[in-house]
Phi, psi and omega in degrees: 000139179277140176271139179296148183308312183306313187290318180298323181288324177292321172297323179290322182293318177296324177292323177293322175293322175298319179291322183293320182293315179298324178294310179299316175299317179295328179279357181082014184273351179252357182280146182267100179279171180307318184292343183268000179290184174211173181301138180221165177311140183292151176301131181083006179285137182275176184301134172084357176293120184278354179308138179238143183228160177218160181257151173282131181224166174057034172267126180304151175299141177084358186244183176206163172267124180266120172285128186246163178285341178210165184282055174208150183297333179279357179285156179306144178281140177252310185206170177229142181228151176253173175309139175087351178285143184267139175232140175274131186272107179279310181195170177238157173205185175244156186195212178299142178297156179312150180296340185263011169085020173278349178083013183277115192261359181280133179235145169257137169273125188232164177215162172232187170300336186232359183216157177218142176172202186240143173225148176290133182300341182301331182263021175236152183265054184276342180095350178089170188295332178295338179268305192271348181297333179278349181245340186243131178281158174282143183291144179286000000 
């Protein structure tokens, strides 16, 4: 029995879409890696707490992410963080490009219980500016 043309084209479109999803997933393009995360409630935040946090990622073994007094690598060091540590995102600004040569100029003013300063957003699982610009204010 022949399938009417409109149904056949919808079935073909669904099959093509399914094949594309399978190819992208197989290539690792649909998996949610750390860089695709976004600002989320800070660990231990209570209901209604607007604070947003991100974790430190992609720091080489034996190295650390340096929190600085200003959004540039020549600014004084305030604190150091390793992969997996949580930082509260206070606001964002632009400054020196990331240290690994990607040209990424976004910096977050961040805080912990005992320190406040700036880190390049490249090393946070914040999701990037298309995600956080609507949730994190620009620094004054």
